Coordinates of C-alpha atoms in Angstrom, one line a residue:
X1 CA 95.2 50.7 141.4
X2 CA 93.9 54.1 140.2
X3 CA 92.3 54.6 137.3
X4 CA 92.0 58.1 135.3
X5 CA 90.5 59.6 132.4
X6 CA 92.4 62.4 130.4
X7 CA 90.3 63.9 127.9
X8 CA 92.3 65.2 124.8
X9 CA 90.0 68.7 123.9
X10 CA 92.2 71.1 122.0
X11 CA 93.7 68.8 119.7
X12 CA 93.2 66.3 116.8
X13 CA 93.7 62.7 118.9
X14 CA 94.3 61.4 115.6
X15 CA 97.5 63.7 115.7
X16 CA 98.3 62.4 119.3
X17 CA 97.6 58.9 118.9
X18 CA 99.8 58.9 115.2
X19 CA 98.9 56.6 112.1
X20 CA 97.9 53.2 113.3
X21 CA 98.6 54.1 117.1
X22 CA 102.0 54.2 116.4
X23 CA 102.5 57.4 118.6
X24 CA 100.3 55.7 121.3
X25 CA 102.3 52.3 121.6
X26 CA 105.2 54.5 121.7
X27 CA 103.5 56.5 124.7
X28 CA 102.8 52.8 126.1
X29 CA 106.3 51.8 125.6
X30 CA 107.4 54.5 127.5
X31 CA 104.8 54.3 130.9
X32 CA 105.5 50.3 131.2
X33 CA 103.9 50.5 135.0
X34 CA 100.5 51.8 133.6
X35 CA 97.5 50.2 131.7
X36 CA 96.7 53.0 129.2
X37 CA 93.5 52.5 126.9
X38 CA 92.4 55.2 124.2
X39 CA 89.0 55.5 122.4
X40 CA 87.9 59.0 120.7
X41 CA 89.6 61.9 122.5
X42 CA 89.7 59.6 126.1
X43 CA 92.5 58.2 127.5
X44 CA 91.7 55.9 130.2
X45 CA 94.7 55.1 132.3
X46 CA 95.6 52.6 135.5
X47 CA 98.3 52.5 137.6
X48 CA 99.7 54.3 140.9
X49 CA 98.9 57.7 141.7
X50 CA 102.3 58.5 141.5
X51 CA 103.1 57.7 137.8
X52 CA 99.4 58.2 136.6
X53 CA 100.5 61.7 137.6
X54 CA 103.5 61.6 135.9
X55 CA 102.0 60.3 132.7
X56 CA 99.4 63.5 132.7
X57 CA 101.7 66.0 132.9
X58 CA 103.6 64.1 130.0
X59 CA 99.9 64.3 127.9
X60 CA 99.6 67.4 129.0
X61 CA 103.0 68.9 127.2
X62 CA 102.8 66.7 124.2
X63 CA 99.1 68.5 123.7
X64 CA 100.5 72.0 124.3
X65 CA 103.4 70.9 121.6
X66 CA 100.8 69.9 119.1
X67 CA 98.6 73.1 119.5
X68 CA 102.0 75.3 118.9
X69 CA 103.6 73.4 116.0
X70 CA 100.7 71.4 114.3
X71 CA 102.6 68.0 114.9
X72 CA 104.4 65.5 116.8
X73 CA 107.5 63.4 116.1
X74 CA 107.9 60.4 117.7
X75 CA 111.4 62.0 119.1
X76 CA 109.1 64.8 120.2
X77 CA 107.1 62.6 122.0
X78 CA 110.8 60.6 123.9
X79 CA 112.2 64.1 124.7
X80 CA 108.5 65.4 126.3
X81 CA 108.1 62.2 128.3
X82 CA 111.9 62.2 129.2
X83 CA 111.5 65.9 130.6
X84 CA 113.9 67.2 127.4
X85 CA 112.9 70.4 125.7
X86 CA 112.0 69.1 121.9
X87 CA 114.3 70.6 119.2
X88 CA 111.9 72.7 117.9
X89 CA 111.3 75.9 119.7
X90 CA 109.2 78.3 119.3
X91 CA 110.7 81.6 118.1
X92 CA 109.6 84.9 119.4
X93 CA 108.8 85.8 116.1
X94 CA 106.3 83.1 115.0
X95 CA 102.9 83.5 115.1
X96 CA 101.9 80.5 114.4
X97 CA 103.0 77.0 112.8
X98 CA 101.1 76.1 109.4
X99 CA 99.8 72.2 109.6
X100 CA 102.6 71.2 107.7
X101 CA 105.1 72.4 110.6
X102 CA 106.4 75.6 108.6
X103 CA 106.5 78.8 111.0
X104 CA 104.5 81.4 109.7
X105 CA 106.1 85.0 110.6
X106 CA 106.9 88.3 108.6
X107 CA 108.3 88.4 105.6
X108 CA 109.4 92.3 105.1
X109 CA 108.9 95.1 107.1
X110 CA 105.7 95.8 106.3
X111 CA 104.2 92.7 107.2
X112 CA 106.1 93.4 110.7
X113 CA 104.2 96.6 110.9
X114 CA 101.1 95.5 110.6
X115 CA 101.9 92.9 113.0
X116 CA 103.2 95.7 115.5
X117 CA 100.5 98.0 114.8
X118 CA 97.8 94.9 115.4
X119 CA 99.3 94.8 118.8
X120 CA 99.5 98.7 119.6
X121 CA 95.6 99.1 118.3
X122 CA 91.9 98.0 118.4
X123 CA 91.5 98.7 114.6
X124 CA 94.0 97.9 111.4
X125 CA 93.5 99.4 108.0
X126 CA 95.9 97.2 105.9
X127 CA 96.1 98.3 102.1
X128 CA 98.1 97.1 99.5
X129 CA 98.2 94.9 96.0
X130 CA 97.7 91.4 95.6
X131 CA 99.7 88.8 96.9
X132 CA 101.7 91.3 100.1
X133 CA 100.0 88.8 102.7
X134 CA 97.3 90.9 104.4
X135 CA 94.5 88.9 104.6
X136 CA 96.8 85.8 105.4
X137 CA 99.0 87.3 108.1
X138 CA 95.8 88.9 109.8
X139 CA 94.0 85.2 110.1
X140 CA 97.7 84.3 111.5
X141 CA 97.0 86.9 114.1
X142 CA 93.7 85.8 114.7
X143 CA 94.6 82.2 115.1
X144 CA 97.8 82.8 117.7
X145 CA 94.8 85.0 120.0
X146 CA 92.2 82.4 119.6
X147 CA 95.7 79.9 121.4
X148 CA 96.6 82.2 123.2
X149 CA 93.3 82.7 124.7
X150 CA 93.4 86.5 124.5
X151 CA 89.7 86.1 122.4
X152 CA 87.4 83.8 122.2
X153 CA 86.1 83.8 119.0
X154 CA 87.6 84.8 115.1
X155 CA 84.8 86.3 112.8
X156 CA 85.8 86.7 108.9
X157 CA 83.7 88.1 106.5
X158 CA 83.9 89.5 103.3
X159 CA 81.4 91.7 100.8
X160 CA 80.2 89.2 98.3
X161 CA 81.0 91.0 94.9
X162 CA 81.6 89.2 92.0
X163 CA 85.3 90.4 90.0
X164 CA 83.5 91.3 87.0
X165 CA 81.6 87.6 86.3
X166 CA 77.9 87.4 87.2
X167 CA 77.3 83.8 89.1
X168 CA 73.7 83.7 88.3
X169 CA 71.7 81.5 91.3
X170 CA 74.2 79.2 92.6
X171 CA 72.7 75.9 94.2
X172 CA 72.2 74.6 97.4
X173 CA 71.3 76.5 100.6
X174 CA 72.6 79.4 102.4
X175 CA 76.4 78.0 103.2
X176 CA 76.9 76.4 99.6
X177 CA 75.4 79.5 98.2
X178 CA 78.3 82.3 99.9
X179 CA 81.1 79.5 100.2
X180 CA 82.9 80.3 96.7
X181 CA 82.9 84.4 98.1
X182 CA 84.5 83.0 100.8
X183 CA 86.9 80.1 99.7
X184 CA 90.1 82.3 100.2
X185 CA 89.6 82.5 104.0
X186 CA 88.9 79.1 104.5
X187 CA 92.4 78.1 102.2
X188 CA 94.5 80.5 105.1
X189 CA 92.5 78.3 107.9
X190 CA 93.3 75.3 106.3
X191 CA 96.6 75.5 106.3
X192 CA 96.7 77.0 110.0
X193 CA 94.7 74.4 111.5
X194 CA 94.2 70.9 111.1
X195 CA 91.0 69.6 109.5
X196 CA 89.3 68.1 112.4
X197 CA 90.0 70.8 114.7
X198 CA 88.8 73.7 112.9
X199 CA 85.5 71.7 111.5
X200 CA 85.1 71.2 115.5
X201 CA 85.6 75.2 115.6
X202 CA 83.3 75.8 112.8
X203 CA 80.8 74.1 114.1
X204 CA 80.7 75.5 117.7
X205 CA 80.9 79.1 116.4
X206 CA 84.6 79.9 118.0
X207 CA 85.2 80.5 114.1
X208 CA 82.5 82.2 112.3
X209 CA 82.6 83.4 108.3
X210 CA 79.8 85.0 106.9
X211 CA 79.1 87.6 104.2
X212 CA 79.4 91.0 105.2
X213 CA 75.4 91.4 105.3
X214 CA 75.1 89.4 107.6
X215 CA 76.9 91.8 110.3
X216 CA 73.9 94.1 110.7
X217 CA 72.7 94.3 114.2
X218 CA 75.5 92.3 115.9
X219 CA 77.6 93.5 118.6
X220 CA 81.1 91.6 118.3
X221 CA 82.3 91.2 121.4
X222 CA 85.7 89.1 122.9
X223 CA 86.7 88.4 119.1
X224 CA 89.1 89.1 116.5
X225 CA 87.2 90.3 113.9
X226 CA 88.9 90.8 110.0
X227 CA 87.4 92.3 106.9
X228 CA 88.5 91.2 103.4
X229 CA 88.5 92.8 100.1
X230 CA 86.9 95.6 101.9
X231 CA 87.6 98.0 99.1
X232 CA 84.2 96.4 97.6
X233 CA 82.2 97.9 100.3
X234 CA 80.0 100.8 99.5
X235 CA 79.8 103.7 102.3
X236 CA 77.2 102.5 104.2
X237 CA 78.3 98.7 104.6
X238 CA 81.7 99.7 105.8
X239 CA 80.3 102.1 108.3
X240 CA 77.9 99.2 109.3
X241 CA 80.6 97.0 109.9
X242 CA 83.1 99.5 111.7
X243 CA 80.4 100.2 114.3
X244 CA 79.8 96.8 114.8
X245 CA 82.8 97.0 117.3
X246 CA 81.9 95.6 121.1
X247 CA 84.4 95.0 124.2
X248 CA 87.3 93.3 124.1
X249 CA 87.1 93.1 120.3
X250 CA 90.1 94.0 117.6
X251 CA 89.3 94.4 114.0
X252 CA 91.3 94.0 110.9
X253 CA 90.3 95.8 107.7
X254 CA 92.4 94.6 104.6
X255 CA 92.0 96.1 101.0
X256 CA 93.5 97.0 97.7
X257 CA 92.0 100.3 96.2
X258 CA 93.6 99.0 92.7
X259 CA 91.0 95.9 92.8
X260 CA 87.6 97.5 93.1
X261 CA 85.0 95.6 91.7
X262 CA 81.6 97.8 92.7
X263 CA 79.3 98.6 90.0
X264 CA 80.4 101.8 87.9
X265 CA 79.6 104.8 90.0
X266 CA 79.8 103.4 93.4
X267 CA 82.6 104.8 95.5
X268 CA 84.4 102.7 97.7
X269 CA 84.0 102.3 101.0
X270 CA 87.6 102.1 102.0
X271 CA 88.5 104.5 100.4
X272 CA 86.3 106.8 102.4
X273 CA 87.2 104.8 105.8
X274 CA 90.9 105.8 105.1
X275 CA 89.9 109.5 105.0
X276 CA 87.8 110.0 107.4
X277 CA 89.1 108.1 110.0
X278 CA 93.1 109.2 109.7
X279 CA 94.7 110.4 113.0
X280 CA 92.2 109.0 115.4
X281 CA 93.9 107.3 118.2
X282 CA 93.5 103.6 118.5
X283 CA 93.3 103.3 114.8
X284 CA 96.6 101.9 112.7
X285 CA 97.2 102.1 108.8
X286 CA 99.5 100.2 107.2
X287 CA 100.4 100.5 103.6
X288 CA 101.6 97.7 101.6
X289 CA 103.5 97.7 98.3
X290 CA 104.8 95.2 95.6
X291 CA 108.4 94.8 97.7
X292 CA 105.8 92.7 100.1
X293 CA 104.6 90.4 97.8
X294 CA 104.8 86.6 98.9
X295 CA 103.3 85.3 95.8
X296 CA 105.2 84.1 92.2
X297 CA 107.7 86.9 91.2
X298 CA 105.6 86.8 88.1
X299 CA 102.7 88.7 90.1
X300 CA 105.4 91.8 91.6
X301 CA 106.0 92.1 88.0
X302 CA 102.2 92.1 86.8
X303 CA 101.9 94.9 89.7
X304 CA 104.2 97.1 88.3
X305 CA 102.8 96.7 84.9
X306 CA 99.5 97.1 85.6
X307 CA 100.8 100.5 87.8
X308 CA 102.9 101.9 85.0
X309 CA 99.5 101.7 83.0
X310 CA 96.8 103.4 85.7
X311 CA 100.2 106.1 86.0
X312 CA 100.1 106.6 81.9
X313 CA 96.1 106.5 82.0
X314 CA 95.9 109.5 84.3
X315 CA 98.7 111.6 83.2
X316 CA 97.3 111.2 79.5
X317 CA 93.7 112.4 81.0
X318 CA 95.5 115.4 82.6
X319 CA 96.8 116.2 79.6
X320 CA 93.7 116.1 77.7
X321 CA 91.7 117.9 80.5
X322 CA 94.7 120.8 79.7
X323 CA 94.3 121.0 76.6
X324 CA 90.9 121.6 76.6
X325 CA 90.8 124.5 78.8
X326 CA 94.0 125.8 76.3
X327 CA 91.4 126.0 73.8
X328 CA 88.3 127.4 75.7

């Protein structure tokens, strides 16, 4: 007899193995001939060289299935081992598959343009109001490279601004102190990758999420690099962030210029980025608007609202910067 170890490395093996084995007896049930033993993420298998073959490629497929869809069925794991396609297939359109098995893929055409316009470019401006899916479509991006292997690493940062609350000194050290500037990205990986699996990306750096300060004098290379709420970056950080660009590298820079939450004076950095850097080649804009919103149809409403009033705000100012000179 022959005996082999398979190591399980780009999944949960809590996934694979299913609650209380159950996916793992089934596995057994299925490769009668072979003595199969499991502890951590090893699989320690004997039997002939023959069906020990056999049974890796079978591990082999049901892993590839869990990295696409997030989870396995125990009619999933018949059809693999039985050399039938599972019922589920990906769809040329999906980016990825959310833990809970839902595809994740555009939702309106402007979602499918910054999609397109990721894959035509090195750098994405993505504007647009709350709740149109840009910071959660570009970690979907991210995610399907990082499977994909087309980069190695995803790095997601964000200016840490306060929306008009001071925080005071938070407690803790470095990681508890940026975490709540930083909850929304990790809620978009959450529900992208399972729990184990991303804390074992975390913690080898293949996912990195920092403040935006903490960019200065790194070269990014082989990653996909995205930059959220970067209409609260002054001049100089965006600058510092844009040239932080290295080889093999794609950046995505998300914003909404109607959410600016500098200190009064301050220009936005953005909003400067989108001027100055219009028409160069290699660059893509996209520009949301409330017909993208994913959210509650309470907050496409709340948009328009809140429009209508900035709209009435500066047509009233023109009119009283008229009037003025009427009377000089």
């Amino acid at each position: 007899m022959t005996e082999r170890h398979i190591v399980l490395e780009d999944i949960d093996p809590v996934m694979f193995y299913g609650v209380n084995n159950s996916h793992l007896q089934l596995v057994k049930s299925l490769y009668p001939k072979l003595r199969i033993l499991a502890r951590d993420n090893v699989v320690k298998v004997l039997g002939d060289d023959e069906e020990l073959q056999r049974f890796a490629e079978s591990v082999d497929a049901l892993c590839r299935h869990i990295s696409t869809y997030n989870r396995l069925s125990e009619e999933d794991i018949v059809n693999i081992v039985q050399g039938r396609k599972p019922q589920a297939e990906a769809s040329k359109d999906v980016l990825v598959y959310s833990t809970s098995g839902r595809a994740i893929r555009a939702r309106s055409s402007h979602q499918q343009e910054l999609i397109n316009s990721f894959s035509q470019n090195d750098m994405v401006f993505a504007t647009g109001p709350a709740g149109t899916g840009k910071t959660y479509l570009g970690i979907a991006l991210a995610v399907k490279a990082l499977k994909e292997k087309t980069a190695r690493k995803i790095i997601l940062c964000r200016p840490a601004v306060e929306a008009g609350e001071k925080l005071g000194f938070l407690p803790g050290d470095m990681r508890d102190k940026i975490d709540p500037y930083l909850q929304p990205l990790y809620d978009a990986l959450e529900d992208m990758l399972p729990a184990v699996k991303l804390q074992d990306m975390m913690e080898k750096n293949v996912i990195q999420i920092a403040p935006l300060a903490f960019m200065r004098g790194r070269t990014l290379n082989d990653a996909i690099v995205i930059l959220d709420e970067a209409q609260n970056t002054t001049t100089a950080q965006i600058r510092m962030f844009l040239t932080r660009m290295g080889w093999n590298t794609k950046m995505i820079i998300t914003g909404d210029l109607t959410q600016i939450d500098l200190p009064r004076g301050n220009q936005s950095g953005l909003r400067e980025a989108l001027r100055l850097l219009k028409g160069i080649e290699g660059i893509g804009f996209v520009e949301m608007d409330e017909s993208d919103i994913v959210r509650h149809k309470l907050v496409t409403r709340i948009v328009k609202a809140y429009e209508r009033g900035d709209r009435e705000r500066e047509e009233a100012l023109r009119g009283n910067t008229t009037n003025t000179i009427e009377q000089r």
